[in-house]
């Protein structure tokens, strides 16, 4: 489940998880565990909400964050 930062029109960016990246034909995006980038609750969503559905038309762009296992890069250097 990729973590993403969603940039909504006229709102602060939203951090959350999605099951799959939206395709060009999708009209909606389902975001699980929506929160601000600092982990705080969004002021316009109730505190107990765990899943939000936004229309893709409200989204400027989506940033896909690397998974924890992708962040660990091991490289070998020969001298």
CSV table of N, CA and C in Angstrom, one decimal:
chain,number,residue,atom,x,y,z
A,1,UNK,N,0.9,-1.2,0.0
A,1,UNK,CA,0.0,0.0,0.0
A,1,UNK,C,0.9,1.2,0.0
A,2,UNK,N,1.0,1.9,-1.1
A,2,UNK,CA,1.9,3.1,-1.2
A,2,UNK,C,1.4,4.3,-0.4
A,3,UNK,N,2.3,5.0,0.3
A,3,UNK,CA,2.0,6.2,1.0
A,3,UNK,C,2.2,7.3,0.0
A,4,UNK,N,1.3,8.3,0.0
A,4,UNK,CA,1.2,9.4,-0.9
A,4,UNK,C,1.0,10.7,-0.2
A,5,UNK,N,1.4,11.8,-0.8
A,5,UNK,CA,1.0,13.1,-0.4
A,5,UNK,C,0.1,13.7,-1.5
A,6,UNK,N,-1.1,14.0,-1.2
A,6,UNK,CA,-2.1,14.5,-2.1
A,6,UNK,C,-2.2,16.0,-2.0
A,7,UNK,N,-2.0,16.7,-3.1
A,7,UNK,CA,-2.2,18.2,-3.1
A,7,UNK,C,-3.5,18.5,-3.6
A,8,UNK,N,-4.5,18.9,-2.7
A,8,UNK,CA,-5.8,19.2,-3.1
A,8,UNK,C,-5.9,20.7,-3.4
A,9,UNK,N,-6.9,21.1,-4.2
A,9,UNK,CA,-7.1,22.5,-4.6
A,9,UNK,C,-7.4,23.3,-3.3
A,10,UNK,N,-6.7,24.3,-3.1
A,10,UNK,CA,-6.9,25.3,-2.0
A,10,UNK,C,-6.9,24.7,-0.6
A,11,UNK,N,-6.2,23.6,-0.4
A,11,UNK,CA,-6.1,22.9,0.9
A,11,UNK,C,-4.6,22.6,1.2
A,12,UNK,N,-4.3,22.3,2.4
A,12,UNK,CA,-3.0,21.8,2.8
A,12,UNK,C,-2.8,20.4,2.2
A,13,UNK,N,-1.6,20.0,1.9
A,13,UNK,CA,-1.4,18.6,1.4
A,13,UNK,C,-1.8,17.6,2.5
A,14,UNK,N,-2.2,16.4,2.0
A,14,UNK,CA,-2.7,15.4,2.8
A,14,UNK,C,-1.8,14.1,2.6
A,15,UNK,N,-1.4,13.6,3.7
A,15,UNK,CA,-0.6,12.3,3.7
A,15,UNK,C,-1.5,11.2,4.0
A,16,UNK,N,-1.4,10.1,3.2
A,16,UNK,CA,-2.2,8.9,3.4
A,16,UNK,C,-1.7,7.7,2.6
A,17,UNK,N,-2.5,6.6,2.7
A,17,UNK,CA,-2.1,5.4,2.0
A,17,UNK,C,-3.3,5.1,1.0
A,18,UNK,N,-2.9,4.6,-0.1
A,18,UNK,CA,-3.8,4.2,-1.1
A,18,UNK,C,-3.5,2.7,-1.6
A,19,UNK,N,-4.6,2.0,-2.0
A,19,UNK,CA,-4.3,0.6,-2.4
A,19,UNK,C,-3.6,0.6,-3.7
A,20,UNK,N,-3.9,1.5,-4.7
A,20,UNK,CA,-3.2,1.5,-6.0
A,20,UNK,C,-3.3,2.9,-6.5
A,21,UNK,N,-2.3,3.2,-7.3
A,21,UNK,CA,-2.3,4.5,-7.9
A,21,UNK,C,-3.5,4.7,-8.9
A,22,UNK,N,-4.1,5.9,-8.9
A,22,UNK,CA,-5.3,6.1,-9.8
A,22,UNK,C,-4.9,5.9,-11.3
A,23,UNK,N,-5.8,5.4,-12.1
A,23,UNK,CA,-5.5,5.3,-13.5
A,23,UNK,C,-6.1,6.5,-14.2
A,24,UNK,N,-5.8,6.8,-15.4
A,24,UNK,CA,-6.4,8.0,-16.1
A,24,UNK,C,-7.9,8.0,-16.2
A,25,UNK,N,-8.5,6.8,-16.1
A,25,UNK,CA,-10.0,6.8,-16.2
A,25,UNK,C,-10.7,6.9,-14.8
A,26,UNK,N,-10.0,6.9,-13.7
A,26,UNK,CA,-10.6,7.0,-12.4
A,26,UNK,C,-11.2,8.4,-12.1
A,27,UNK,N,-12.3,8.4,-11.5
A,27,UNK,CA,-13.0,9.7,-11.1
A,27,UNK,C,-12.8,9.9,-9.6
A,28,UNK,N,-12.5,8.9,-8.8
A,28,UNK,CA,-12.4,9.0,-7.4
A,28,UNK,C,-11.0,8.4,-6.9
A,29,UNK,N,-10.6,8.9,-5.8
A,29,UNK,CA,-9.4,8.3,-5.1
A,29,UNK,C,-9.8,8.0,-3.7
A,30,UNK,N,-9.5,6.8,-3.2
A,30,UNK,CA,-9.8,6.4,-1.8
A,30,UNK,C,-8.5,6.4,-1.0
A,31,UNK,N,-8.5,7.2,0.0
A,31,UNK,CA,-7.3,7.5,0.9
A,31,UNK,C,-7.6,6.9,2.3
A,32,UNK,N,-6.7,6.1,2.7
A,32,UNK,CA,-6.8,5.5,4.1
A,32,UNK,C,-5.9,6.3,5.0
A,33,UNK,N,-6.3,6.5,6.3
A,33,UNK,CA,-5.6,7.2,7.3
A,33,UNK,C,-5.1,8.6,6.8
A,34,UNK,N,-6.0,9.4,6.4
A,34,UNK,CA,-5.7,10.8,5.9
A,34,UNK,C,-5.2,11.6,7.1
A,35,UNK,N,-4.2,12.4,6.9
A,35,UNK,CA,-3.6,13.3,8.0
A,35,UNK,C,-2.8,14.3,7.3
A,36,UNK,N,-2.4,15.3,8.1
A,36,UNK,CA,-1.5,16.3,7.6
A,36,UNK,C,-0.1,15.7,7.6
A,37,UNK,N,0.8,16.4,6.9
A,37,UNK,CA,2.2,15.8,6.8
A,37,UNK,C,2.9,15.7,8.1
A,38,UNK,N,2.5,16.5,9.1
A,38,UNK,CA,3.1,16.4,10.4
A,38,UNK,C,2.4,15.3,11.3
A,39,UNK,N,1.4,14.6,10.7
A,39,UNK,CA,0.7,13.6,11.5
A,39,UNK,C,-0.5,14.0,12.2
A,40,UNK,N,-0.8,15.3,12.2
A,40,UNK,CA,-2.0,15.8,12.9
A,40,UNK,C,-3.3,15.6,12.1
A,41,UNK,N,-4.4,15.6,12.8
A,41,UNK,CA,-5.7,15.4,12.1
A,41,UNK,C,-6.0,16.6,11.2
A,42,UNK,N,-6.8,16.3,10.1
A,42,UNK,CA,-7.2,17.4,9.2
A,42,UNK,C,-8.4,18.0,9.9
A,43,UNK,N,-8.5,19.4,9.9
A,43,UNK,CA,-9.5,20.1,10.6
A,43,UNK,C,-10.9,19.9,10.0
A,44,UNK,N,-11.0,19.5,8.7
A,44,UNK,CA,-12.3,19.4,8.0
A,44,UNK,C,-12.8,18.0,8.0
A,45,UNK,N,-12.1,17.0,8.7
A,45,UNK,CA,-12.5,15.6,8.7
A,45,UNK,C,-12.7,15.2,10.2
A,46,UNK,N,-13.7,14.5,10.5
A,46,UNK,CA,-13.9,14.1,11.9
A,46,UNK,C,-12.8,13.2,12.4
A,47,UNK,N,-12.5,13.2,13.7
A,47,UNK,CA,-11.3,12.6,14.2
A,47,UNK,C,-11.3,11.0,14.1
A,48,UNK,N,-12.5,10.4,14.0
A,48,UNK,CA,-12.6,9.0,13.9
A,48,UNK,C,-12.7,8.4,12.5
A,49,UNK,N,-12.6,9.3,11.5
A,49,UNK,CA,-12.6,8.9,10.1
A,49,UNK,C,-11.3,8.2,9.7
A,50,UNK,N,-11.4,7.0,9.1
A,50,UNK,CA,-10.2,6.3,8.7
A,50,UNK,C,-10.0,6.3,7.2
A,51,UNK,N,-11.1,6.5,6.4
A,51,UNK,CA,-11.0,6.4,5.0
A,51,UNK,C,-11.8,7.6,4.4
A,52,UNK,N,-11.2,8.2,3.4
A,52,UNK,CA,-11.9,9.4,2.7
A,52,UNK,C,-11.9,9.1,1.2
A,53,UNK,N,-12.9,9.5,0.5
A,53,UNK,CA,-13.0,9.4,-1.0
A,53,UNK,C,-13.1,10.8,-1.5
A,54,UNK,N,-12.1,11.1,-2.4
A,54,UNK,CA,-12.0,12.5,-3.0
A,54,UNK,C,-12.2,12.3,-4.5
A,55,UNK,N,-12.9,13.3,-5.1
A,55,UNK,CA,-12.9,13.2,-6.6
A,55,UNK,C,-11.6,13.7,-7.1
A,56,UNK,N,-11.1,13.0,-8.2
A,56,UNK,CA,-9.8,13.3,-8.8
A,56,UNK,C,-9.8,14.8,-9.3
A,57,UNK,N,-10.9,15.3,-9.6
A,57,UNK,CA,-11.0,16.7,-10.1
A,57,UNK,C,-10.5,17.7,-9.1
A,58,UNK,N,-10.5,17.4,-7.8
A,58,UNK,CA,-10.1,18.3,-6.7
A,58,UNK,C,-8.6,18.2,-6.5
A,59,UNK,N,-7.9,17.3,-7.2
A,59,UNK,CA,-6.5,17.0,-6.9
A,59,UNK,C,-5.6,17.7,-7.9
A,60,UNK,N,-4.6,18.5,-7.4
A,60,UNK,CA,-3.6,19.1,-8.3
A,60,UNK,C,-2.6,18.1,-8.8
A,61,UNK,N,-2.0,17.4,-7.8
A,61,UNK,CA,-1.0,16.3,-8.1
A,61,UNK,C,-0.8,15.4,-6.9
A,62,UNK,N,-0.2,14.3,-7.2
A,62,UNK,CA,0.1,13.3,-6.1
A,62,UNK,C,1.6,13.0,-6.1
A,63,UNK,N,2.1,13.0,-4.9
A,63,UNK,CA,3.5,12.6,-4.7
A,63,UNK,C,3.5,11.2,-4.1
A,64,UNK,N,4.3,10.3,-4.7
A,64,UNK,CA,4.3,8.9,-4.2
A,64,UNK,C,5.6,8.8,-3.4
A,65,UNK,N,5.5,8.4,-2.1
A,65,UNK,CA,6.6,8.3,-1.2
A,65,UNK,C,7.3,6.9,-1.4
A,66,UNK,N,8.6,6.8,-1.2
A,66,UNK,CA,9.2,5.5,-1.3
A,66,UNK,C,8.8,4.6,-0.1
A,67,UNK,N,8.7,3.3,-0.4
A,67,UNK,CA,8.4,2.4,0.7
A,67,UNK,C,9.6,2.3,1.6
A,68,UNK,N,9.5,1.8,2.8
A,68,UNK,CA,10.6,1.7,3.7
A,68,UNK,C,11.7,0.8,3.2
A,69,UNK,N,11.3,-0.3,2.5
A,69,UNK,CA,12.3,-1.2,2.0
A,69,UNK,C,13.1,-0.6,0.8
A,70,UNK,N,12.4,0.4,0.1
A,70,UNK,CA,13.1,1.0,-1.0
A,70,UNK,C,14.1,2.1,-0.6
A,71,UNK,N,13.9,2.6,0.6
A,71,UNK,CA,14.8,3.7,1.1
A,71,UNK,C,16.1,3.2,1.4
A,72,UNK,N,16.3,1.9,1.7
A,72,UNK,CA,17.5,1.3,2.1
A,72,UNK,C,18.3,0.9,0.9
A,73,UNK,N,19.2,1.8,0.5
A,73,UNK,CA,20.0,1.5,-0.7
A,73,UNK,C,21.4,1.0,-0.2
A,74,UNK,N,21.8,-0.1,-0.7
A,74,UNK,CA,23.1,-0.7,-0.4
A,74,UNK,C,23.9,-0.6,-1.7
A,75,UNK,N,25.1,0.0,-1.6
A,75,UNK,CA,25.9,0.0,-2.8
A,75,UNK,C,27.4,-0.4,-2.4
A,76,UNK,N,28.1,-1.0,-3.4
A,76,UNK,CA,29.4,-1.4,-3.1
A,76,UNK,C,30.3,-0.5,-4.0
A,77,UNK,N,31.4,-0.1,-3.4
A,77,UNK,CA,32.4,0.8,-4.0
A,77,UNK,C,33.7,0.0,-4.1
A,78,UNK,N,34.3,-0.1,-5.3
A,78,UNK,CA,35.6,-0.7,-5.4
A,78,UNK,C,36.6,0.3,-5.5
A,79,UNK,N,37.7,0.1,-4.9
A,79,UNK,CA,38.8,1.1,-4.9
A,79,UNK,C,40.0,0.5,-5.5
